[in-house]
mmCIF file of C-alpha atoms and ligand atoms in Angstrom:
data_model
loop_
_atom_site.group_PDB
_atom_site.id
_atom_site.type_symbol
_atom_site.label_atom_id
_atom_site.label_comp_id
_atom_site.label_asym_id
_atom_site.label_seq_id
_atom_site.Cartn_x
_atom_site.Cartn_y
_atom_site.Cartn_z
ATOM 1 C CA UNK A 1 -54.951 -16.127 34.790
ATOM 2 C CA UNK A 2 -55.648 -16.879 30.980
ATOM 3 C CA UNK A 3 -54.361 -13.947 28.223
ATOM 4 C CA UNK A 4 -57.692 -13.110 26.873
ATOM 5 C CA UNK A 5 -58.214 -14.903 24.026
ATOM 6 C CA UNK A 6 -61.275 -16.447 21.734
ATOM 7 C CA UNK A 7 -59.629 -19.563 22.632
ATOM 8 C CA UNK A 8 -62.720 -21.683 21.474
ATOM 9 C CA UNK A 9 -62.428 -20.337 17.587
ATOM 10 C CA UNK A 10 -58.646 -21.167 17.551
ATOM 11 C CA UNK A 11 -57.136 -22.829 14.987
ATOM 12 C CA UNK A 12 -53.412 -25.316 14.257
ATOM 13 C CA UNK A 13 -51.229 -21.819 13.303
ATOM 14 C CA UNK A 14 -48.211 -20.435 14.847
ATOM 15 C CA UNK A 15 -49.157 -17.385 17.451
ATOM 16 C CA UNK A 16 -46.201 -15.527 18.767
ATOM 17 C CA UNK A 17 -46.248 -15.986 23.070
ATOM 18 C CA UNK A 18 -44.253 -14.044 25.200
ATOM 19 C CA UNK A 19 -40.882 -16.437 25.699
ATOM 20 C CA UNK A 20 -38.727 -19.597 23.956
ATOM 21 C CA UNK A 21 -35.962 -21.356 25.640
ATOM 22 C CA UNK A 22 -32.532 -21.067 23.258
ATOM 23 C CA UNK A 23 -29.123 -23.204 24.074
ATOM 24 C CA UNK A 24 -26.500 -23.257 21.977
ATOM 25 C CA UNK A 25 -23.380 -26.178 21.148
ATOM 26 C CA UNK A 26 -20.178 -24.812 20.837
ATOM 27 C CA UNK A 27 -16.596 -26.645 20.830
ATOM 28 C CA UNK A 28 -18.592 -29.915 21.858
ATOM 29 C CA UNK A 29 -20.726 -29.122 24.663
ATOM 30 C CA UNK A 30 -23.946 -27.443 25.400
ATOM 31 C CA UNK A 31 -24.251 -24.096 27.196
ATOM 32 C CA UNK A 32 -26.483 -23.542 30.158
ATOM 33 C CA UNK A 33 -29.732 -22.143 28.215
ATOM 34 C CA UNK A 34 -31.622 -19.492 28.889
ATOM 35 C CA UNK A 35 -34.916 -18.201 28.270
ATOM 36 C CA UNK A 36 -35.424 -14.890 25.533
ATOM 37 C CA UNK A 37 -37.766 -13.033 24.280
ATOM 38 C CA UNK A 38 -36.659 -12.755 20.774
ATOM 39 C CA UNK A 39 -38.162 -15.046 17.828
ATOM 40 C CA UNK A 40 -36.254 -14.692 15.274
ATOM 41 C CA UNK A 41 -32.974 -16.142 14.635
ATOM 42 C CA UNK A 42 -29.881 -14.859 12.254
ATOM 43 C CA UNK A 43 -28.111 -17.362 11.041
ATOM 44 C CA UNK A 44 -25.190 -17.953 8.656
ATOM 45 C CA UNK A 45 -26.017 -18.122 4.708
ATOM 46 C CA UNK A 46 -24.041 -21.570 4.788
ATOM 47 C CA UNK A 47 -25.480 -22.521 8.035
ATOM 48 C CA UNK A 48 -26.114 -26.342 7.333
ATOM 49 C CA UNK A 49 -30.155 -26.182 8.089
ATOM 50 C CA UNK A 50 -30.139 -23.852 5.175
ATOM 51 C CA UNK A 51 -28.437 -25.533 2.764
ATOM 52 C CA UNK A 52 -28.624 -29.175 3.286
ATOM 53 C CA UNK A 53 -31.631 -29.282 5.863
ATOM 54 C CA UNK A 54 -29.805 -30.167 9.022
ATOM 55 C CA UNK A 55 -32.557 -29.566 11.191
ATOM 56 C CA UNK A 56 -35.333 -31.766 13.298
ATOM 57 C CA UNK A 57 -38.500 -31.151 15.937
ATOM 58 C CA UNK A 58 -40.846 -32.567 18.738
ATOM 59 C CA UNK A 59 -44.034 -31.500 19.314
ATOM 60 C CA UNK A 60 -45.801 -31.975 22.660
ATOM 61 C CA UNK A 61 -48.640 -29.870 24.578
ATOM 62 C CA UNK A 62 -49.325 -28.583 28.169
ATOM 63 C CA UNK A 63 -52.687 -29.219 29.080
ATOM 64 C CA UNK A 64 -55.071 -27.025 31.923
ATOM 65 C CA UNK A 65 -56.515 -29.264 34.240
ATOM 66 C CA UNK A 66 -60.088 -29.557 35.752
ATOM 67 C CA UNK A 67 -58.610 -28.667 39.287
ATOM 68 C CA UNK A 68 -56.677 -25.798 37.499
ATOM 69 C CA UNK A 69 -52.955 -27.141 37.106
ATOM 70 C CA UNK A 70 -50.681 -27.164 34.177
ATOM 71 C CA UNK A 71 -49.489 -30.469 32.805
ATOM 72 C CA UNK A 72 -47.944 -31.777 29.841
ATOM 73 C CA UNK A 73 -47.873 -35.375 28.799
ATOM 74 C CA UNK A 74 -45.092 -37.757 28.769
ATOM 75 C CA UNK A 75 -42.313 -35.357 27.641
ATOM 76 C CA UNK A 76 -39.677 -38.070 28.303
ATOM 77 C CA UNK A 77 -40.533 -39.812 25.077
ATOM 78 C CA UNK A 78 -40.128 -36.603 23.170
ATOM 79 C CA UNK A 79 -37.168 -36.229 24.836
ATOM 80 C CA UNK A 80 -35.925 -39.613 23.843
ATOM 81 C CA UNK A 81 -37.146 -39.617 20.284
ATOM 82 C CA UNK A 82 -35.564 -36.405 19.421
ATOM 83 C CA UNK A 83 -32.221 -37.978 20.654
ATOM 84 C CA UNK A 84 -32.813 -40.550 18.411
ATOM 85 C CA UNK A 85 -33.580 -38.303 15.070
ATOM 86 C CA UNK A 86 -30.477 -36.221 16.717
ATOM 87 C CA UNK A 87 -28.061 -39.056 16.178
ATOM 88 C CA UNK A 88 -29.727 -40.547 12.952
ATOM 89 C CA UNK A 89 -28.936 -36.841 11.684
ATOM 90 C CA UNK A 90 -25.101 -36.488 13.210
ATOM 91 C CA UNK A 91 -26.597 -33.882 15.469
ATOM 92 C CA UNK A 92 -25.522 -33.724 19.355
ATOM 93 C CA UNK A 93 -28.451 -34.849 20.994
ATOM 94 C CA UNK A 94 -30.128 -32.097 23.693
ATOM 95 C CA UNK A 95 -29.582 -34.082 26.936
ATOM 96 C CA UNK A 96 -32.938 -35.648 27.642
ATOM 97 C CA UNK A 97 -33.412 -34.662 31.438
ATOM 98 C CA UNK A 98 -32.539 -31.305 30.394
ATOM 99 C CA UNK A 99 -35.083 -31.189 27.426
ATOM 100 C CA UNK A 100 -37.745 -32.107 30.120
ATOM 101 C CA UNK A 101 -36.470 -28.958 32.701
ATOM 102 C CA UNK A 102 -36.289 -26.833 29.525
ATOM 103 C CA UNK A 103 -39.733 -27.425 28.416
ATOM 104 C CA UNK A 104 -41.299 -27.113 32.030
ATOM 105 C CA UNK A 105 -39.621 -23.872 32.181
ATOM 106 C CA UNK A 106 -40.872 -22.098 28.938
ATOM 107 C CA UNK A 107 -44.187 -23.233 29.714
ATOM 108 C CA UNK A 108 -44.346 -21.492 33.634
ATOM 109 C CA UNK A 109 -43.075 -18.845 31.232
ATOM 110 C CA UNK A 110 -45.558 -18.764 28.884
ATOM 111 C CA UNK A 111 -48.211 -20.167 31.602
ATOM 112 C CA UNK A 112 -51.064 -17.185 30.841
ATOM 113 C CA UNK A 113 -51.025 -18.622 27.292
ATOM 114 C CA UNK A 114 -51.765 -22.274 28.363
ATOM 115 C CA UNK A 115 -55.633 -22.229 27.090
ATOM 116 C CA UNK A 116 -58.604 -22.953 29.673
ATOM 117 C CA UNK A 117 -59.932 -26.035 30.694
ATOM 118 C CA UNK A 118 -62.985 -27.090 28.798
ATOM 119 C CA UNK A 119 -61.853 -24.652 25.527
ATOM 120 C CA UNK A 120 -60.677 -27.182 23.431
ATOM 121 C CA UNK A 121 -57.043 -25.160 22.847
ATOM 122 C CA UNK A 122 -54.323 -26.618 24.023
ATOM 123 C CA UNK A 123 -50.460 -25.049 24.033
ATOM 124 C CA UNK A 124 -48.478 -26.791 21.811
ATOM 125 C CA UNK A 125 -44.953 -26.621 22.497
ATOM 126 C CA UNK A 126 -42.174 -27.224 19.522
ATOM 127 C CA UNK A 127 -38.751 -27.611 20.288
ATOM 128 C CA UNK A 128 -36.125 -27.941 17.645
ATOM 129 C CA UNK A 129 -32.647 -28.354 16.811
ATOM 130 C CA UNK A 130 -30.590 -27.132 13.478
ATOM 131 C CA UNK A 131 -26.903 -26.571 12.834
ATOM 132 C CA UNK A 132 -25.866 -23.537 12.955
ATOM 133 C CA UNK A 133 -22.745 -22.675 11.547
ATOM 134 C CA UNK A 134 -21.250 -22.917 7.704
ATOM 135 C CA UNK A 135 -20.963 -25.485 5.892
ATOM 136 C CA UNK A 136 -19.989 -26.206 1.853
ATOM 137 C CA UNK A 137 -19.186 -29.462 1.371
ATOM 138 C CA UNK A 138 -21.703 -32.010 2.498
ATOM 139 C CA UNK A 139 -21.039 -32.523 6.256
ATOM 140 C CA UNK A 140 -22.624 -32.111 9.587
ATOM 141 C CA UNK A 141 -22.348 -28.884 11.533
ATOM 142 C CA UNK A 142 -20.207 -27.903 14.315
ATOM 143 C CA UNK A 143 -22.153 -25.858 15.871
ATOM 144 C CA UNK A 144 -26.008 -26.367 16.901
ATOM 145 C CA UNK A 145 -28.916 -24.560 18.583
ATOM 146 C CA UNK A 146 -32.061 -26.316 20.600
ATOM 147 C CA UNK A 147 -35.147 -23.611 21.045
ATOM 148 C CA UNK A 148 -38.093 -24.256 22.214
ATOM 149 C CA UNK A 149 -41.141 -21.734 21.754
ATOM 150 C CA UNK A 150 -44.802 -22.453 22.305
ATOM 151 C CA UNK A 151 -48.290 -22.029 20.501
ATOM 152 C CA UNK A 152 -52.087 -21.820 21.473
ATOM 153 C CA UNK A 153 -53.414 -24.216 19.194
ATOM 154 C CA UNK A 154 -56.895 -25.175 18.279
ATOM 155 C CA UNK A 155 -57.845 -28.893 16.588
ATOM 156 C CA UNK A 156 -55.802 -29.650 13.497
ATOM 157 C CA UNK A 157 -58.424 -30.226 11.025
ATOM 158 C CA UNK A 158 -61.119 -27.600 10.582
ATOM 159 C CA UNK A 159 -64.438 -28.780 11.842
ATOM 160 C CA UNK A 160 -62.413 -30.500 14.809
ATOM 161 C CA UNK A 161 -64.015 -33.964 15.669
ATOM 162 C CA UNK A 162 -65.865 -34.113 11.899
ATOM 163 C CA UNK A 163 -64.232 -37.163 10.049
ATOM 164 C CA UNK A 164 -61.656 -36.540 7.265
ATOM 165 C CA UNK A 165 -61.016 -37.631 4.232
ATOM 166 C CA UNK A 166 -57.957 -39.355 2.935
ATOM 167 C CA UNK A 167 -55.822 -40.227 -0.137
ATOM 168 C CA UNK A 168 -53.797 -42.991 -1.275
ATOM 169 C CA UNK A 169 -51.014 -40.640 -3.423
ATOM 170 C CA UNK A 170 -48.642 -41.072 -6.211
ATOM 171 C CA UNK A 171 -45.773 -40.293 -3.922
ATOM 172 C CA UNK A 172 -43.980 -41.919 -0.823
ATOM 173 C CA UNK A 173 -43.026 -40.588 2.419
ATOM 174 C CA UNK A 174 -40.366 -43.201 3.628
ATOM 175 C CA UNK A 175 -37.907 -45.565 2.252
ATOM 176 C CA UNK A 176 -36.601 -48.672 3.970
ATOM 177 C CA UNK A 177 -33.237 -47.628 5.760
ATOM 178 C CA UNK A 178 -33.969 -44.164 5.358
ATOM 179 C CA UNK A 179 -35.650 -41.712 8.250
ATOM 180 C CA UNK A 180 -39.475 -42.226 8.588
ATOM 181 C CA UNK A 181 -38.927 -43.230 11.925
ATOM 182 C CA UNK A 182 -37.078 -40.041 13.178
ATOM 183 C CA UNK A 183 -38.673 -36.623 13.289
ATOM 184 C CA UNK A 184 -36.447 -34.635 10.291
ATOM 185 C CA UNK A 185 -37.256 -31.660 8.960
ATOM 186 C CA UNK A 186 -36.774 -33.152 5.117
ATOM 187 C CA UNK A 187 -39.523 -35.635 5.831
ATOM 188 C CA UNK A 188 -41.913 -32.556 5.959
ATOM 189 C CA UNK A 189 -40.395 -30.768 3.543
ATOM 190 C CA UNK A 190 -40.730 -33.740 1.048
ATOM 191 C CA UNK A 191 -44.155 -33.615 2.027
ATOM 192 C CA UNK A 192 -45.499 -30.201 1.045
ATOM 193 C CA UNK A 193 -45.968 -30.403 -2.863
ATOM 194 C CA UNK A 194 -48.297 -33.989 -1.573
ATOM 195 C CA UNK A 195 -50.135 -32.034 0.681
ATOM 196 C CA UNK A 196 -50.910 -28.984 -1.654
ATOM 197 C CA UNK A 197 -51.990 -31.257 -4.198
ATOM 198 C CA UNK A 198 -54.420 -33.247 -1.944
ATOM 199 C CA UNK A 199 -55.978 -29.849 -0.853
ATOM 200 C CA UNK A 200 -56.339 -29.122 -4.317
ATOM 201 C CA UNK A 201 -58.396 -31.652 -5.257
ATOM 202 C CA UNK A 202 -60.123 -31.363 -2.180
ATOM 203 C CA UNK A 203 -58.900 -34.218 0.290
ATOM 204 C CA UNK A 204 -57.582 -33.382 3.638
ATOM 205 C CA UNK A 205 -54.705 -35.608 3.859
ATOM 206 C CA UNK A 206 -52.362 -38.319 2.332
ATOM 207 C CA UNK A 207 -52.119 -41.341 3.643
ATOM 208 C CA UNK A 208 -48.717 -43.221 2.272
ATOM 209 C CA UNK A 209 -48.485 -46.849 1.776
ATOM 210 C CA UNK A 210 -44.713 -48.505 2.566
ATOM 211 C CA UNK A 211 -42.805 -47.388 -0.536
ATOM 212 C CA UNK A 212 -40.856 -50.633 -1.346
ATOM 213 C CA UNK A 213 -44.554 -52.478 -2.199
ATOM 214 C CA UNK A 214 -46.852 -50.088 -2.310
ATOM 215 C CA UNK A 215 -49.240 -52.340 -0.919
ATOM 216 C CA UNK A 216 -49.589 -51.732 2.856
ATOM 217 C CA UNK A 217 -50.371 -48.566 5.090
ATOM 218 C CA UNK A 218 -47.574 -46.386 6.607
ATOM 219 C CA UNK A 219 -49.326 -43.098 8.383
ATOM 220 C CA UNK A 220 -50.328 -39.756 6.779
ATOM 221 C CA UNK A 221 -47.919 -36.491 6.797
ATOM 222 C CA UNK A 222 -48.225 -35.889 10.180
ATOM 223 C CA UNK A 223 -49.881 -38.424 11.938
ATOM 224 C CA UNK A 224 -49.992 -42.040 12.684
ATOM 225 C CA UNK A 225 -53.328 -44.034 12.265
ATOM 226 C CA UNK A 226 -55.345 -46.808 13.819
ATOM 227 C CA UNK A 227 -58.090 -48.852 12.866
ATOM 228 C CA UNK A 228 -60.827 -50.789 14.617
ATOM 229 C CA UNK A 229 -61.896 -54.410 13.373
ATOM 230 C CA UNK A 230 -65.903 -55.134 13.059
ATOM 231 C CA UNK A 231 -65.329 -57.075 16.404
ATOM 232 C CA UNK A 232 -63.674 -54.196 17.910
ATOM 233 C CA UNK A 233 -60.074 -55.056 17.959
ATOM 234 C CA UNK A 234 -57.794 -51.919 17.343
ATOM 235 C CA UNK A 235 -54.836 -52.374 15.014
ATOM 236 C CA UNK A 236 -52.335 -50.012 14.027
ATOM 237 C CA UNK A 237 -49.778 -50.681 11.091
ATOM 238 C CA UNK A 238 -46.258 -52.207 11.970
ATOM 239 C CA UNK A 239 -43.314 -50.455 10.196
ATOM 240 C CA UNK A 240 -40.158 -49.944 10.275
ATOM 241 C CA UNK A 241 -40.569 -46.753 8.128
ATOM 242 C CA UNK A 242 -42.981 -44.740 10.311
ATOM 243 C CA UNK A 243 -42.970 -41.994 13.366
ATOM 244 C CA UNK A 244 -42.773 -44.155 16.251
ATOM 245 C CA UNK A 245 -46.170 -41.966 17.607
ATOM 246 C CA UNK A 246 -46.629 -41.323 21.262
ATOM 247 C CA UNK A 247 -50.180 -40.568 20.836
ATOM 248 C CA UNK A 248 -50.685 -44.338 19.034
ATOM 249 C CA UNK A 249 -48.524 -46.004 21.967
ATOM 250 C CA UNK A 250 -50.459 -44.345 24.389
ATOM 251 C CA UNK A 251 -53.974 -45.368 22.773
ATOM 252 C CA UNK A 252 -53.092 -48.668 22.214
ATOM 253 C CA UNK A 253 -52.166 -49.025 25.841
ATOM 254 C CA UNK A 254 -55.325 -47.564 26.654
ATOM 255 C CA UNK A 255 -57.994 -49.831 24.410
ATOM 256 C CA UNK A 256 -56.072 -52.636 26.143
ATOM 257 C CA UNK A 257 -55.362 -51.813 30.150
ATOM 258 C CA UNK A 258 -58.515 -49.057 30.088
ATOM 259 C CA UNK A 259 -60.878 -49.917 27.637
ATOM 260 C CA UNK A 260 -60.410 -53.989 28.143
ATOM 261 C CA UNK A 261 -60.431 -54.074 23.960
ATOM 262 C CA UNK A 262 -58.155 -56.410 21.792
ATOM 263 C CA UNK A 263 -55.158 -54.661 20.392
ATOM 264 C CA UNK A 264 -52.536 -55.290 17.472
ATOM 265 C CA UNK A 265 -49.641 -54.163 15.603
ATOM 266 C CA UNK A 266 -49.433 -55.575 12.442
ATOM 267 C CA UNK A 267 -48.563 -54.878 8.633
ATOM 268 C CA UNK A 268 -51.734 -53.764 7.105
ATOM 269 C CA UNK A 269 -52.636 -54.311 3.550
ATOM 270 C CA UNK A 270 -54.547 -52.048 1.694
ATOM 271 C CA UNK A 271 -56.825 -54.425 -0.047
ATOM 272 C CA UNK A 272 -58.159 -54.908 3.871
ATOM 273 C CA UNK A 273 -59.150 -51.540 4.339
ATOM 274 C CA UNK A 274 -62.470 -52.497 3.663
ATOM 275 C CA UNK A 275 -62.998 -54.881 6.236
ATOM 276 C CA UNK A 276 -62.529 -52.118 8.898
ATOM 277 C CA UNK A 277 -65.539 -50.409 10.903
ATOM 278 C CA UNK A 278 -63.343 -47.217 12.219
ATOM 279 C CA UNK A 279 -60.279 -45.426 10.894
ATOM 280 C CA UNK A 280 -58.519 -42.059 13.131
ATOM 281 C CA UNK A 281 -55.455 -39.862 12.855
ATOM 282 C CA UNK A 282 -53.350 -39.528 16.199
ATOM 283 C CA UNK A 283 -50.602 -37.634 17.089
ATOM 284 C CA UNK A 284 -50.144 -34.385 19.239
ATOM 285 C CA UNK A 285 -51.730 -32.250 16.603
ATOM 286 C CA UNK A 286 -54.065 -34.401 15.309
ATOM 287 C CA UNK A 287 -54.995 -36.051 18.633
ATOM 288 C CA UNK A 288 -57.244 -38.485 17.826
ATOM 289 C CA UNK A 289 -59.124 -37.347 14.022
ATOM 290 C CA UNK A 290 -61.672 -39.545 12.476
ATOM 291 C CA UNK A 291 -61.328 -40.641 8.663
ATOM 292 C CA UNK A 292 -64.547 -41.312 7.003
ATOM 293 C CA UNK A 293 -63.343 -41.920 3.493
ATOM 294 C CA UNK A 294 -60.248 -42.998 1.412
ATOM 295 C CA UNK A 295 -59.707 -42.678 -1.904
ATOM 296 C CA UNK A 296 -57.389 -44.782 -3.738
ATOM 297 C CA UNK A 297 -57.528 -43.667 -7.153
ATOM 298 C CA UNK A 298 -61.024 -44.574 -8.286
ATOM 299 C CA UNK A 299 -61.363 -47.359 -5.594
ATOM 300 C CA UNK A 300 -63.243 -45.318 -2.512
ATOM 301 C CA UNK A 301 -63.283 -46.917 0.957
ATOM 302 C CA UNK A 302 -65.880 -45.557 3.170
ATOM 303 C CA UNK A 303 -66.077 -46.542 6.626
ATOM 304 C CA UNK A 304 -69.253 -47.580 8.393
ATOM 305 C CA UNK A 305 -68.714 -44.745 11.268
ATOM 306 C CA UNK A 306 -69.645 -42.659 8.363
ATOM 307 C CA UNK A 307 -68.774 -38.674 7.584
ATOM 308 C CA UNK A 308 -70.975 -37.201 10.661
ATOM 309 C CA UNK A 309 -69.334 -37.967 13.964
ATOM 310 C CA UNK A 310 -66.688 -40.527 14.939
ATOM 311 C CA UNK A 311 -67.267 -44.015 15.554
ATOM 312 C CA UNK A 312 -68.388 -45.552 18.977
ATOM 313 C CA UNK A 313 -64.604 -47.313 19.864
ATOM 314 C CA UNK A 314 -62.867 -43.833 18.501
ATOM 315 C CA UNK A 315 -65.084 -41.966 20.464
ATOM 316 C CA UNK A 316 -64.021 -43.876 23.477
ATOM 317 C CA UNK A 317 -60.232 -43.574 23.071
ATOM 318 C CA UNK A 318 -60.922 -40.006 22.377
ATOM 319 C CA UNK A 319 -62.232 -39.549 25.955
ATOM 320 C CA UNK A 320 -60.289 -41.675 27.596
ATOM 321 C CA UNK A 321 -57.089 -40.549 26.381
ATOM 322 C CA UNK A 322 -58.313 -37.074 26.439
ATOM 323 C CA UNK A 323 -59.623 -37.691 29.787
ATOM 324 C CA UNK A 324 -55.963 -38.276 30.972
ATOM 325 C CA UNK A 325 -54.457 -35.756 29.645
ATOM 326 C CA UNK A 326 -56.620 -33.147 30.974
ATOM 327 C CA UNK A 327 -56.761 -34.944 34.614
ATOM 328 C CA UNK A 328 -60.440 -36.179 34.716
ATOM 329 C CA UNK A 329 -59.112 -39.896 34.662
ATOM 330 C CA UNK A 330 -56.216 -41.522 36.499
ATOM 331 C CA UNK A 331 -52.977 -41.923 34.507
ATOM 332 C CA UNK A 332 -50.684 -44.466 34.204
ATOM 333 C CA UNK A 333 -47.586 -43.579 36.385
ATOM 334 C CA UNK A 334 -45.449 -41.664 34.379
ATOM 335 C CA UNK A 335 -47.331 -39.999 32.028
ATOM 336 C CA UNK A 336 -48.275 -37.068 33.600
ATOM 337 C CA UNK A 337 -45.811 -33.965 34.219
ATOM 338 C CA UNK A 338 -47.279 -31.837 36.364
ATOM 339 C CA UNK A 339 -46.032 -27.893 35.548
ATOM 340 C CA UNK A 340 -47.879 -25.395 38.371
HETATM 341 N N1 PLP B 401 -46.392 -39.279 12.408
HETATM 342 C C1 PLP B 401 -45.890 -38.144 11.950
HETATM 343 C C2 PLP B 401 -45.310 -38.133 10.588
HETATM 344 C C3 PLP B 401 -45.908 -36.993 12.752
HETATM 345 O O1 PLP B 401 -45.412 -35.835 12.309
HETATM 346 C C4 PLP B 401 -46.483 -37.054 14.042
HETATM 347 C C5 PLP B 401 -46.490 -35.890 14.909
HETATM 348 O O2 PLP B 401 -45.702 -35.754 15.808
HETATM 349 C C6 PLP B 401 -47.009 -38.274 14.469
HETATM 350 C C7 PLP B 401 -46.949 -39.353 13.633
HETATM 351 C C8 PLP B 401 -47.626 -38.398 15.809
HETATM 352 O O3 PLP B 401 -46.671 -38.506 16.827
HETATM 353 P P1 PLP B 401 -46.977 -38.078 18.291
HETATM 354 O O4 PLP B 401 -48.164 -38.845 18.734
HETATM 355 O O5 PLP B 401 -45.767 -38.464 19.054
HETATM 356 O O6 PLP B 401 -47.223 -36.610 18.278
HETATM 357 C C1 COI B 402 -47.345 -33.083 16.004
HETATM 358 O O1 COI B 402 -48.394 -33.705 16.090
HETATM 359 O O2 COI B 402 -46.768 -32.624 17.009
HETATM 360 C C2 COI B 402 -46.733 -32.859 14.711
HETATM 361 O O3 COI B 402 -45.562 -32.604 14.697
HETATM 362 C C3 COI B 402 -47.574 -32.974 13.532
HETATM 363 C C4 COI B 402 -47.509 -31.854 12.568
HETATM 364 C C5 COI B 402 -47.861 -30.521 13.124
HETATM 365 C C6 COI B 402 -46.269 -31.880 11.777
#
C-alpha cells in the first residue's frame, strides 16, 4: 500500500523516504553494500568531491503499473552511462549488474513510496558516486562511495504538460573534448548562475548552442530536446558534446518502430529553428516537456503548437512512451524491469 500522500500536487524536490543503498571502495575493491537508514554523510574536509568536485549521478524512476506492479525502465543504460562518466572522471566504476540489483533493492525498500498509478508522481531514484577520502594536490581519490536514495517526484516544470519557454544564453555548457557527454557533477554546478539568471528574467530554461560555433543546438541544463519537421519527421541534434539521453533514444525508437514517423539525428542550426512545427524537453525529469517559445536575444521563435497544450506528434510520443513505462503498451524487450 501507498504512504499517504497528496501525490497529485507533488512537485521535482528532494523528500526524505525511509532507505538508500551505500557501498563503499576501499584498497581497490568494492564492499558488499548494504541498505541504511541514515541520509546524511560525514565526510573528510579534503575529501576530493569537496574540493575539486569528484563526484557524478544517474537518475532513473520506478513506475506503478495499471495491473499494480513496480517497474523501472531500462536501468542497464544508467548503469552503463555512469560507468562511462566513472572512468571519464578516474572514478572506479560501480559494477553495472550490481548497480541494477542495488537499485531494485532500495526501491522494494522504499516500495510504499512508489506513487499510484494514474497520479502523475513517479519515484525518482538518484544514485551517485564521489570520492571520499583526502586529497591536496590535484588527483583522484582512493577511496569512493556509490548511494543510492529515492524521491516522490511530481513533473519538472510547474504547470506539468503546459509548454515552456526557452533561452539561447551568453554562456556554454560543453566544450569539445571536455564532459557534456558524461553525467558530472561540475556540469551542473557550472550551470546554476545560467539557470538563476534565466528565472530571473523570467524564462524557464537555457537551451545551449555547441560552444566552439555557437551556431547549432546542444540540449538545455538538464535535458535533451527534439524537434518535429512541418512534415512530421522528428530530429534531435547530433553532438558529441551532449548527455547521451535515454529518454531521447527511447523516443526516437518509438516515432520510428511505434509511431511509423521519420526520424533523424543531425547537427541542428539555429537559424532553422524556425522551420520547426514542435519543440520538447526529455529526460527522466523532464519526461517529455513542450517548448512553446525561444528567445535568442531579441530574435523570438515561437512554435506553431503554441503556449496552451503540446503539439499533436509530442502528444503522441508522450503517450506512447508514457504508455510503456507505466505498462498500458507493450515494450520493447528489454526495457522493462519489473520490481514486485
Ligand atoms: N541532458 C542532461 C544534461 C541531463 O541532465 C539529463 C537528465 O538525466 C538528460 C539530458 C536526459 O537524460 P535521460 O533521458 O537519460 O534522463
Ligand atoms: C534527470 O532527468 O534524471 C536529471 O538528472 C535531470 C535533472 C534533475 C538534473
Amino acid at each position: 500500500m501507498e504512504k499517504n500522500f497528496d501525490w497529485e500536487n507533488l512537485g521535482f524536490g528532494y523528500i526524505k523516504t525511509d532507505y538508500r543503498y551505500v557501498s563503499e571502495y576501499k584498497n581497490g575493491s568494492w564492499d558488499e553494500g548494504k541498505i541504511t537508514t541514515d541520509e546524511n554523510i560525514t565526510i573528510n574536509e579534503s575529501a576530493c568531491v569537496l574540493q575539486y568536485a569528484q563526484t557524478c549521478f544517474e537518475g532513473l524512476k520506478a513506475y506503478k503499473t495499471e495491473k499494480g506492479n513496480v517497474v523501472c525502465f531500462r536501468p542497464d543504460l544508467n548503469a552503463k552511462r555512469m560507468a562511462d562518466t566513472a572512468l571519464r572522471l578516474e572514478m572506479p566504476p560501480f559494477p553495472e549488474n550490481r548497480f541494477i540489483d542495488a537499485v531494485v533493492n532500495v526501491v522494494k525498500k522504499n516500495i510504499s513510496w512508489v506513487p499510484p498509478y494514474g497520479s502523475g508522481a513517479t519515484l525518482y531514484i538518484r544514485p551517485f558516486l564521489f570520492g571520499k577520502n583526502p586529497v591536496m594536490g590535484v588527483k583522484p581519490a582512493d577511496e569512493y562511495e556509490f548511494r543510492i536514495f529515492t524521491s516522490p517526484v511530481g513533473p519538472y516544470f510547474k504547470g506539468g504538460a503546459k509548454p515552456i519557454i526557452l533561452r539561447v544564453p551568453d554562456y556554454d555548457r560543453a566544450a569539445p573534448h571536455g564532459t557534456g557527454h558524461v553525467k558530472a557533477g561540475l556540469n551542473y554546478a557550472m550551470s546554476l548562475h545560467a539557470i538563476c539568471e534565466a528565472h530571473k528574467l523570467g524564462f524557464n530554461e537555457n537551451i545551449y548552442l555547441d560552444s566552439a560555433t555557437r551556431t547549432k543546438i546542444e540540449e538545455t541544463g538538464g535535458a535533451n530536446i527534439i524537434f518535429v519537421t512541418k512534415d512530421n519527421k522528428v530530429v534531435t541534434p547530433k553532438s558529441p558534446t551532449i548527455l547521451p539521453s535515454i529518454t531521447r533514444r527511447s523516443l526516437m525508437y518509438v516515432a520510428k518502430n511505434y509511431l511509423g514517423l521519420k526520424t533523424e539525428e543531425r547537427e541542428i542550426f539555429k537559424e532553422e529553428l524556425n522551420e520547426f512545427k514542435e519543440c520538447a524537453l526529455c529526460g527522466t525529469a523532464a519526461v517529455l516537456s513542450p517548448v512553446g517559445k525561444i528567445y535568442d536575444h531579441n530574435n523570438i521563435i515561437n512554435f506553431p503548437a503554441g503556449m496552451e497544450k503540446m503539439g499533436e506528434i509530442t502528444q503522441k510520443l508522450y503517450d506512447t512512451l508514457t504508455g510503456i513505462q507505466m505498462g498500458k503498451i507493450e515494450a520493447p524487450e528489454g526495457w522493462i524491469k519489473v520490481i514486485e
